[in-house]
Amino acid sequence: MDALASLADGFAVALTWQNLFLALVGCFLGTVMGALPGLGPSNGVAILIPLAFTLGLGPTEAMILLTSVYYGAMYGGRISSILLNIPGDEPALMTTLDGYPMAQQGRGGEALALSGVASFVGAFLATWGLVFLAPQLVKVALLFGPAEYFALFVLAFATLGGIASRNQAKAAFAAALGLGIAMVGVDGQTGVPRFSFGEVHLYDGIDFLVAIVGLFALSEVFIFLEHRGEASVEGKDTGAGIGRIVPSGRLIARCTPTMLRTSLLGFIAGVLPGAGASLGSFLAYSMEKKLVDREGTFGTGDPRGVAAPEAGNNAAAGGALVPMLALGVPGSGTTAVLLAMLLALNITPGPLLFTQNPDVVWGLIAALFIGNLMLLAMNIPMVGLFVRVLLVPPRILMPIVAMVSFVGIYGISGSTFDLLVMVVFGVLGWLLRKLDVPLVPVILGVLLGNLMEANLRRAMTISDGDWTTLFASPLSIGLWTVSIVGFVLPIIFGKVLRARMGRRKDEEGAVSD
Amino acid sequence: MSDRIFGGIGLLLAAFFIWGATQIELSFISDPVGPRKFPMIIGAVLGLASLVVLIRPDAEPHWPPLGRLAEIAGAVAVMVAYALLLPDLGFVIATAAASAVLTWRLGTRPLWAVVTGVLTSLGIYTVFHLILGLSLAKGPLGF
């Protein structure tokens, strides 16, 4: 098997002291960020990107650090879900349903341990899925010409709102806004300045890292400021007992079929565009409820109700890396942010990444396996440590988040102008979240706008200005069809699905997964 | 109502964006599409989406009371001041001041806010500058 041989090479890359250390740091930070309500995988990774960049880490090292944070956050989200009934991040929402009742019954430790194992199983299987599926997808992607790529970008935007999207008009608005921001600066093909209005700082365009950190991290600070003093944001005491932290063999054996089924489902949800980890955990929970909940114990502290969403969301997190690495088109918020890191390092993801930088890809995948083991080790015996982190009140944490964001951006450019632009994006992010406009399409637009335009213009140059070239191949017709279906379906089914997922805890919601 | 205003602003923005696209100078080298058309398509999508929001607004979001809006405006002012003063004051002083004000407004008692601000600043300085070697803004005092 090619994939296995490449993976072995990957382990050779990942098993250096420096990379192991970075994976360890990433896993630790990720778990902390996931556990803290308000900081999720996407803003956690967003804050770290400028830092990884200014520290001069190479592409492999930087990606190992950041994907460890990503995986770690998926583990960490469950801690506050179980102990405080507050999801640490959006994908962990479903874990509150059975996790918190378990904690109230004094079985919090058991729930934490079991969900740790479930997270491990989900992430482990999904990483294997990544090993085998990504190279296959690369083969398909090599058939893509500029017209197909353009259609693929359209597909990504059309489906990004997700099946559970509330308002497709707002999702489209967000995408167009992001693309519009990407247009600022000198046009790469003809060299004329666009939308810069004579401001020299704008000739280079708006740095997407500045936009991402502002939209994701600073807006969170404003949300906290707005809700100051309300019960849901103040650090709550973990009133419920933790109990034993070691999972019993019997319990794990009982949940194994659940974990295997939901891992598969979660992985598929992660790979598909527009689904992501939140939907993965939701689908996993509802499927298990239908399949095994004969006594009606789901929702009252059933261990399987804890295992299902955790295996599902971790598997979805792994699955979401497949389109990001193989096609260069991310399907979720955090993978969009990871893509930003690659672009900042001048590495273009997509099929060429696998041939030109196999060390980055396979080193990264190997690091995911290693990180996953570290996370299992960290999250079961040491979970008490993370529980203590939850007691840091947001009033101290949030200023730190803001200041670290400033440090990262200032470190890249040393420019006051960029800091001001970041504050503007922070306010914009807050406003958009209040108005229920999703932020992920904005980010993706800023990131991919120039690539999307370049592919359109390349396709048109090849066809000498004939617009029908965009729909000329069966592959691109297929992509356009999926885009249209993916955009229209949520308008029809979104309401039903949302009603089932239940009211979200806070209306602005966590940013995304 | 919020969504109607939002849609209206979106429409204006789209119009402005399309007007901006028509102002892009054309260079003598060009491809069949040129630098104007893609921005115009984006502007059209932006306008269309805004129009839909304007016609079919969602339920009113929960806006914070005026006092809280002032708090947020205050935080923005602190951040802007921080960005502008950073090169003059140096990292440690500017950061201590900014995080003290922020944590105070988030509910820490004034005296503790100062302590928290100084500790936050020194902590970040230690981790990012002394340990990781990141270059932070140097003030007149050298830190």
XYZ file of C-alpha atoms in Angstrom:
656
model
C 0.000 0.000 0.000
C 1.348 3.398 -1.038
C -0.490 5.121 1.740
C 1.095 2.961 4.423
C 4.588 3.516 3.055
C 3.999 7.250 2.963
C 2.655 7.113 6.475
C 5.832 5.385 7.630
C 7.822 8.248 6.100
C 5.498 10.595 7.900
C 6.354 9.034 11.228
C 10.016 9.583 10.462
C 9.230 13.296 10.042
C 7.006 13.563 13.084
C 9.173 11.650 15.516
C 11.677 14.363 16.256
C 11.952 15.864 19.717
C 10.876 19.246 18.462
C 7.775 17.929 16.730
C 6.820 15.737 19.651
C 7.160 18.750 21.920
C 5.025 20.900 19.613
C 2.370 18.187 19.474
C 2.383 18.000 23.264
C 2.070 21.770 23.639
C -0.651 21.853 20.991
C -2.634 19.065 22.620
C -2.426 20.750 25.999
C -3.380 24.209 24.724
C -6.113 22.715 22.573
C -7.701 20.883 25.470
C -7.609 24.038 27.588
C -9.122 26.121 24.804
C -11.775 23.553 24.100
C -12.665 23.320 27.759
C -13.049 27.056 28.291
C -16.489 28.183 27.228
C -16.092 30.935 24.673
C -12.837 29.694 23.219
C -13.347 26.993 20.663
C -11.226 25.272 18.058
C -11.565 27.989 15.439
C -10.707 31.000 17.571
C -8.107 28.967 19.465
C -6.311 28.100 16.250
C -6.845 31.641 14.940
C -4.995 33.196 17.873
C -2.091 30.805 17.501
C -1.564 31.244 13.752
C 0.172 34.616 13.896
C 2.297 33.308 16.742
C 3.332 30.170 14.874
C 4.125 32.420 11.944
C 6.243 34.923 13.846
C 8.081 32.180 15.698
C 9.368 31.115 12.298
C 8.114 27.550 12.499
C 8.379 25.596 9.267
C 5.213 24.376 7.540
C 5.334 20.892 9.027
C 6.029 22.141 12.527
C 3.366 24.825 12.351
C 0.745 22.408 11.062
C 1.607 19.857 13.741
C 1.149 22.488 16.437
C -2.131 23.768 15.050
C -3.783 20.466 14.209
C -2.881 19.234 17.693
C -4.730 22.261 19.024
C -7.626 21.385 16.716
C -7.841 17.776 17.895
C -7.247 18.848 21.479
C -10.098 21.337 21.397
C -12.421 18.576 20.254
C -11.436 16.614 23.361
C -11.602 19.602 25.677
C -15.099 20.723 24.755
C -16.620 17.818 26.627
C -15.183 18.779 30.024
C -17.346 21.815 30.617
C -20.298 20.139 28.895
C -20.225 17.348 31.434
C -19.313 19.271 34.568
C -20.998 22.625 34.040
C -23.703 21.894 31.489
C -22.113 24.606 29.328
C -20.694 23.320 26.061
C -17.032 24.285 25.848
C -17.497 24.648 22.125
C -20.337 24.111 19.723
C -19.693 20.461 18.776
C -19.803 19.539 22.471
C -23.384 20.761 22.783
C -24.889 17.291 22.428
C -22.595 15.953 25.140
C -24.403 18.050 27.737
C -27.592 16.031 27.224
C -26.337 12.902 28.961
C -23.028 14.084 30.350
C -24.421 16.622 32.796
C -27.056 14.253 34.217
C -24.271 11.721 34.768
C -22.254 14.335 36.651
C -25.270 15.209 38.761
C -25.537 11.564 39.740
C -21.943 11.716 40.945
C -20.634 9.853 37.913
C -18.871 12.850 36.364
C -15.497 11.103 36.453
C -16.906 8.098 34.674
C -18.484 10.337 32.036
C -15.203 12.206 31.518
C -13.241 8.994 31.191
C -15.725 7.371 28.866
C -15.981 10.449 26.668
C -12.180 10.600 26.593
C -12.080 7.048 25.280
C -14.885 7.801 22.816
C -13.013 10.876 21.583
C -9.931 8.756 21.091
C -11.788 6.075 19.150
C -13.472 8.666 16.926
C -10.296 10.579 16.203
C -8.210 7.437 15.753
C -10.569 5.869 13.213
C -11.021 9.167 11.404
C -7.270 9.601 11.065
C -7.113 6.184 9.411
C -9.938 7.306 7.158
C -7.849 10.354 6.268
C -4.866 8.125 5.409
C -6.841 6.114 2.895
C -9.421 8.540 1.573
C -7.292 11.643 1.007
C -4.987 10.061 -1.617
C -8.052 8.770 -3.497
C -9.578 12.227 -3.514
C -6.282 13.612 -4.769
C -6.563 11.350 -7.812
C -9.946 12.875 -8.595
C -8.665 16.351 -7.949
C -5.863 15.917 -10.476
C -8.556 15.824 -13.172
C -9.653 19.321 -12.215
C -8.975 22.196 -14.565
C -9.517 25.873 -13.717
C -13.216 25.695 -14.613
C -13.742 22.747 -12.269
C -11.834 24.510 -9.519
C -14.012 27.556 -9.911
C -17.097 25.341 -9.610
C -15.551 23.674 -6.552
C -15.102 27.051 -4.869
C -18.712 27.882 -5.621
C -19.662 24.519 -4.103
C -17.696 25.278 -0.962
C -19.451 28.615 -0.498
C -22.893 27.272 -1.348
C -22.707 24.486 1.198
C -20.737 26.238 3.907
C -23.814 27.594 5.633
C -24.498 23.975 6.451
C -27.604 21.877 6.314
C -28.780 23.527 9.518
C -28.228 27.046 8.203
C -30.834 29.503 9.438
C -30.854 31.959 6.617
C -29.189 31.259 3.294
C -29.433 34.909 2.249
C -27.201 35.804 5.177
C -24.787 33.003 4.367
C -24.556 34.317 0.788
C -24.107 37.837 2.115
C -21.248 36.631 4.318
C -19.523 34.873 1.436
C -19.842 37.899 -0.851
C -18.562 40.178 1.897
C -15.497 37.992 2.369
C -14.852 37.787 -1.364
C -15.266 41.548 -1.626
C -12.666 42.110 1.092
C -10.296 39.809 -0.776
C -10.594 42.044 -3.848
C -8.925 44.960 -2.069
C -5.369 45.452 -3.221
C -3.374 45.160 -6.395
C -4.868 42.816 -8.977
C -2.480 39.907 -9.383
C -2.935 39.550 -13.144
C -2.891 43.072 -14.492
C -1.229 44.958 -11.672
C -3.876 47.639 -11.235
C -4.915 48.628 -7.704
C -8.492 47.834 -6.725
C -10.617 49.357 -3.972
C -7.596 50.872 -2.282
C -8.717 54.497 -2.703
C -5.177 55.756 -2.763
C -4.384 54.345 0.693
C -0.902 52.834 0.405
C -1.517 50.373 3.236
C -4.314 48.806 1.213
C -2.198 48.095 -1.876
C -1.095 44.795 -0.382
C -4.683 43.915 0.342
C -6.053 43.067 3.741
C -4.044 40.385 5.462
C -6.346 37.443 6.076
C -4.672 36.691 9.384
C -5.688 40.137 10.624
C -9.246 39.513 9.491
C -9.431 36.067 11.058
C -8.059 37.063 14.458
C -10.307 40.119 14.563
C -13.461 38.290 13.523
C -12.970 35.229 15.685
C -10.995 36.274 18.742
C -11.765 39.942 19.361
C -15.483 39.587 18.695
C -15.542 37.020 21.487
C -14.238 39.655 23.892
C -17.078 41.999 22.915
C -19.646 39.233 23.372
C -18.336 38.623 26.885
C -18.429 42.305 27.674
C -22.026 42.413 26.543
C -23.088 39.469 28.704
C -21.025 40.436 31.735
C -22.665 39.480 34.984
C -25.065 36.958 33.500
C -24.940 33.536 35.110
C -23.926 31.675 31.977
C -20.624 33.492 31.581
C -19.443 33.684 35.167
C -17.309 30.768 36.295
C -19.700 28.344 37.933
C -18.736 25.983 40.681
C -18.597 22.361 39.747
C -21.226 21.403 42.247
C -21.523 17.881 40.994
C -19.115 15.216 42.162
C -16.511 13.827 39.843
C -16.228 10.364 41.339
C -13.867 7.779 39.907
C -11.995 8.722 36.765
C -11.103 5.231 35.593
C -13.612 3.786 33.147
C -14.647 0.236 33.858
C -14.045 -2.357 31.176
C -17.683 -3.305 31.221
C -18.817 0.213 30.536
C -16.449 0.564 27.607
C -17.449 -2.816 26.212
C -21.085 -1.770 26.396
C -20.406 1.430 24.496
C -18.068 -0.037 21.879
C -20.685 -0.699 19.176
C -21.983 2.825 19.687
C -18.507 4.306 19.350
C -17.746 2.384 16.171
C -21.010 3.294 14.479
C -20.860 6.941 15.413
C -17.205 7.259 14.389
C -18.087 6.152 10.882
C -21.067 8.474 10.715
C -19.066 11.372 12.117
C -16.254 10.829 9.637
C -18.663 10.919 6.699
C -20.290 14.062 8.081
C -16.851 15.633 8.373
C -15.788 14.844 4.816
C -19.000 16.102 3.233
C -19.072 19.808 2.557
C -21.281 21.872 4.785
C -21.584 19.403 7.643
C -18.722 19.614 10.101
C -18.296 18.494 13.685
C -21.429 20.047 15.177
C -23.669 18.250 12.771
C -21.548 15.112 13.137
C -22.177 14.942 16.853
C -25.848 15.760 16.436
C -26.370 13.022 13.833
C -24.394 10.558 15.929
C -26.515 11.228 18.994
C -29.839 11.011 17.197
C -28.840 7.847 15.350
C -27.852 6.108 18.576
C -30.988 7.289 20.306
C -33.064 5.691 17.559
C -30.995 2.507 17.490
C -30.288 1.555 21.077
C -32.419 3.675 23.351
C -35.106 1.104 24.126
C -35.660 2.018 27.760
C -35.777 5.748 27.101
C -32.665 6.405 29.187
C -31.066 8.824 26.710
C -31.104 12.296 28.174
C -31.061 11.052 31.750
C -27.389 10.114 31.985
C -26.979 7.166 29.646
C -23.260 6.482 29.059
C -23.951 5.683 25.424
C -25.418 9.161 25.055
C -22.041 10.525 26.134
C -19.981 8.222 23.948
C -21.995 8.836 20.779
C -21.591 12.598 20.287
C -17.970 12.562 21.433
C -16.926 9.824 19.016
C -19.012 11.575 16.351
C -17.505 15.032 16.718
C -13.917 13.844 16.936
C -14.378 11.656 13.881
C -15.927 14.589 12.031
C -12.947 16.749 12.949
C -10.643 14.208 11.312
C -12.937 13.863 8.322
C -12.995 17.616 7.741
C -9.246 17.523 7.134
C -9.764 15.345 4.047
C -11.192 17.998 1.676
C -8.953 20.678 3.176
C -5.748 18.752 2.449
C -6.768 16.970 -0.739
C -8.707 19.734 -2.480
C -7.573 22.857 -0.698
C -11.198 23.674 0.004
C -12.146 23.463 3.655
C -15.610 22.445 4.749
C -15.641 23.849 8.258
C -14.566 26.882 10.225
C -11.473 25.474 11.848
C -10.184 23.812 8.702
C -10.630 27.178 6.981
C -8.390 28.685 9.633
C -5.859 25.878 9.176
C -5.917 26.617 5.461
C -5.008 30.200 6.304
C -1.904 28.937 8.046
C -0.831 26.969 4.984
C -1.465 29.925 2.683
C 0.482 32.207 5.019
C 3.414 29.824 4.663
C 3.119 29.932 0.883
C 1.927 26.372 0.629
C -1.105 25.779 -1.542
C -3.100 22.809 -0.350
C -4.705 20.577 -2.892
C -3.511 17.688 -4.993
C -0.104 19.227 -5.587
C 0.545 19.318 -1.868
C 0.659 15.526 -1.822
C 3.229 15.353 -4.600
C 5.310 18.429 -3.837
C 5.283 18.453 -0.042
C 4.593 14.870 1.004
C 6.612 15.454 4.161
C 4.148 18.124 5.288
C 1.081 15.993 4.646
C 2.298 12.702 5.985
C 4.257 14.238 8.835
C 1.051 15.982 9.805
C -1.003 12.797 9.639
C 1.572 10.879 11.664
C 1.556 13.704 14.183
C -2.208 13.346 14.449
C -1.797 9.716 15.494
C 0.838 10.655 18.046
C -1.152 13.629 19.295
C -4.217 11.477 19.684
C -2.340 9.097 21.975
C -1.028 12.044 23.961
C -4.534 13.408 24.257
C -5.850 10.122 25.562
C -3.093 10.066 28.156
C -3.725 13.704 29.074
C -7.466 13.511 29.182
C -8.010 10.564 31.430
C -5.504 10.677 34.283
C -4.924 14.412 34.137
C -8.451 15.581 33.556
C -8.517 17.102 37.058
C -5.964 19.668 35.911
C -8.202 20.849 33.098
C -11.148 21.002 35.436
C -9.174 23.486 37.502
C -8.495 25.599 34.404
C -12.241 26.012 34.069
C -12.223 28.005 37.271
C -10.268 30.870 35.689
C -12.963 33.510 35.360
C -13.598 35.025 31.910
C -13.028 38.529 33.258
C -9.342 37.642 33.561
C -9.184 35.310 30.594
C -10.758 37.589 27.994
C -8.259 40.452 28.301
C -5.499 37.862 27.927
C -7.140 36.608 24.735
C -7.323 40.160 23.403
C -3.722 40.961 24.295
C -2.354 37.737 22.841
C -4.232 38.510 19.620
C -2.551 41.915 19.473
C 0.851 40.374 20.183
C 0.452 37.897 17.344
C -0.623 40.429 14.731
C 1.911 43.025 15.821
C 4.597 40.356 15.663
C 3.894 39.711 11.974
C 3.950 43.217 10.631
C 4.839 45.573 13.452
C 2.248 47.881 11.971
C -0.268 49.942 13.932
C -2.453 50.047 10.845
C -2.941 46.272 10.973
C -3.898 46.470 14.637
C -6.550 49.059 13.831
C -7.878 46.946 10.977
C -8.070 44.038 13.409
C -10.172 46.088 15.844
C -12.491 47.045 12.984
C -12.880 43.367 12.148
C -13.559 42.622 15.803
C -16.461 45.077 15.836
C -17.678 43.781 12.479
C -17.561 40.219 13.829
C -19.595 41.217 16.852
C -22.220 42.966 14.711
C -22.468 40.050 12.288
C -22.866 37.576 15.129
C -25.634 39.683 16.642
C -27.376 39.717 13.269
C -26.950 35.961 12.948
C -24.689 36.203 9.908
C -22.246 33.264 9.864
C -18.582 34.253 10.083
C -17.005 31.225 8.437
C -18.054 32.176 4.872
C -16.541 35.624 5.436
C -13.222 34.037 6.380
C -13.341 31.598 3.507
C -14.110 34.426 1.117
C -11.153 36.486 2.313
C -8.937 33.409 2.044
C -10.041 32.022 -1.271
C -11.236 35.120 -3.114
C -8.089 35.667 -5.111
C -7.638 31.984 -5.938
C -11.248 31.771 -7.041
C -10.905 34.774 -9.312
C -7.613 33.509 -10.701
C -9.223 30.192 -11.638
C -12.156 31.937 -13.279
C -9.881 34.148 -15.336
C -7.588 31.286 -16.246
C -10.553 29.236 -17.463
C -11.795 32.206 -19.468
C -8.389 32.858 -20.972
C -8.192 29.246 -22.111
C -11.651 29.440 -23.672
C -10.929 32.921 -25.049
C -13.779 34.617 -23.233
C -16.468 32.009 -23.715
C -18.469 31.813 -20.446
C -20.013 28.440 -21.303
C -16.630 26.856 -20.574
C -17.618 26.949 -16.906
C -20.259 24.316 -17.571
C -18.477 22.393 -20.286
C -17.293 19.226 -18.548
C -19.452 16.599 -16.817
C -17.329 17.094 -13.698
C -18.080 20.795 -13.484
C -21.776 20.242 -14.244
C -21.819 17.777 -11.363
C -20.165 20.307 -9.043
C -22.612 23.042 -10.044
C -25.546 20.694 -9.464
C -24.331 19.781 -5.974
C -23.799 23.474 -5.221
C -27.331 24.379 -6.188
C -28.851 21.446 -4.307
C -26.647 22.188 -1.306
C -27.736 25.804 -1.293
C -31.441 25.141 -1.744
C -31.889 22.136 0.581
C -31.339 24.028 3.845
C -34.059 26.483 2.825
C -36.465 23.552 2.775
C -35.163 21.301 5.537
C -33.162 23.678 7.723
C -36.084 24.603 9.923
C -37.003 21.027 10.754
C -33.427 20.081 11.516
C -32.853 23.115 13.700
C -36.001 22.456 15.673
C -34.680 18.992 16.408
C -31.228 20.133 17.398
C -32.997 22.177 19.992
C -32.522 25.752 20.980
C -28.925 26.664 21.247
C -27.765 27.895 24.592
C -26.793 31.358 23.527
C -28.106 33.041 20.476
C -24.819 34.315 19.095
C -23.497 30.821 19.518
C -19.962 29.674 19.464
C -18.346 30.722 16.237
C -18.270 27.369 14.530
C -16.346 24.175 14.578
C -36.213 46.151 12.050
C -32.525 45.434 12.566
C -32.508 43.156 9.580
C -34.193 45.765 7.425
C -31.542 48.303 8.333
C -28.883 45.647 7.794
C -30.315 44.800 4.372
C -30.453 48.495 3.488
C -26.835 49.031 4.470
C -25.938 45.873 2.547
C -27.601 47.273 -0.564
C -25.724 50.554 -0.232
C -22.498 48.638 0.267
C -23.200 46.555 -2.837
C -23.927 49.662 -4.881
C -20.758 51.298 -3.617
C -18.787 48.142 -4.378
C -20.074 47.920 -7.942
C -19.405 51.623 -8.451
C -15.906 51.046 -7.071
C -15.443 48.209 -9.554
C -16.299 50.484 -12.464
C -13.608 52.890 -11.258
C -10.839 50.277 -11.533
C -8.378 51.403 -14.153
C -7.854 49.020 -17.016
C -4.312 48.257 -17.877
C -3.095 47.753 -21.436
C -2.372 44.097 -20.750
C -5.540 42.260 -20.023
C -7.252 38.920 -20.136
C -10.783 38.312 -21.439
C -12.313 38.841 -17.988
C -10.230 41.742 -16.756
C -10.006 43.074 -13.225
C -13.547 44.507 -13.093
C -15.970 41.689 -13.792
C -15.393 39.385 -10.843
C -15.847 42.211 -8.317
C -19.037 43.180 -10.137
C -20.382 39.632 -9.836
C -19.582 39.713 -6.119
C -21.310 43.065 -5.789
C -24.382 41.640 -7.501
C -24.502 38.660 -5.113
C -24.018 41.014 -2.172
C -26.874 43.204 -3.346
C -29.197 40.282 -4.034
C -28.557 38.739 -0.615
C -29.116 42.117 1.067
C -32.359 42.554 -0.823
C -33.643 39.189 0.401
C -32.704 40.078 3.979
C -34.445 43.434 3.547
C -37.655 41.865 2.263
C -37.744 38.859 4.589
C -36.091 39.893 7.837
C -35.437 37.449 10.687
C -36.752 37.917 14.194
C -35.256 40.891 15.998
C -31.943 40.007 17.658
C -31.511 40.709 21.335
C -29.632 44.011 21.469
C -27.934 44.894 24.722
C -29.164 47.929 26.680
C -27.522 51.263 25.988
C -25.161 50.959 28.954
C -23.686 47.767 27.603
C -23.300 49.253 24.135
C -21.336 52.031 25.788
C -19.190 49.376 27.484
C -18.422 47.817 24.126
C -17.682 51.209 22.603
C -15.384 51.825 25.560
C -13.538 48.571 24.940
C -13.132 49.506 21.282
C -11.728 52.863 22.350
C -9.268 51.137 24.690
C -8.125 48.838 21.892
C -7.727 51.688 19.417
C -5.776 53.690 21.971
C -3.675 50.606 22.654
C -2.871 50.160 18.964
C -1.907 53.828 18.576
C 0.119 54.145 21.771
C 1.877 50.790 21.613
C 4.974 52.024 19.743
C 5.306 55.061 22.070
C 4.722 53.435 25.427
C 6.301 50.068 24.790
C 4.681 46.686 25.193
C 4.732 46.200 28.943
C 3.210 49.528 29.978
C 0.612 49.651 27.196
C -0.483 46.075 27.735
C -0.686 46.416 31.506
C -2.861 49.497 31.144
C -5.130 48.048 28.453
C -5.705 44.713 30.148
C -6.282 46.408 33.504
C -9.028 48.541 31.992
C -10.577 45.572 30.171
C -10.615 43.277 33.186
C -11.991 46.140 35.304
C -14.856 46.645 32.881
C -15.481 42.902 32.865
C -16.067 43.004 36.595
C -12.774 42.824 38.494
C -12.535 45.273 41.419
C -10.325 48.295 40.549
C -7.326 47.471 42.718
C -7.274 43.841 41.621
C -7.731 44.971 38.032
C -4.421 46.840 38.229
C -2.702 43.794 39.712
C -4.266 41.503 37.081
C -3.276 43.893 34.286
C 0.343 44.070 35.395
C 0.536 40.305 35.857
C -1.059 39.671 32.447
C 1.403 42.003 30.786
C 4.441 40.560 32.545
C 3.223 37.025 31.896
C 2.830 37.589 28.160
C 6.170 39.428 28.065
C 7.900 36.524 29.799
C 6.365 33.799 27.657
C 6.483 35.471 24.266
C 9.533 37.716 24.514
C 11.877 36.152 27.040
C 11.135 32.486 26.333
C 9.963 32.429 22.714
C 11.994 35.412 21.540
C 9.181 37.256 19.761
C 9.929 40.898 19.119
C 7.417 43.075 20.926
C 7.047 46.831 20.754
C 9.941 48.574 22.507
C 9.080 51.706 24.416
C 11.357 54.509 25.638
C 12.339 52.343 28.608
C 13.411 49.445 26.435
C 10.517 47.097 27.185
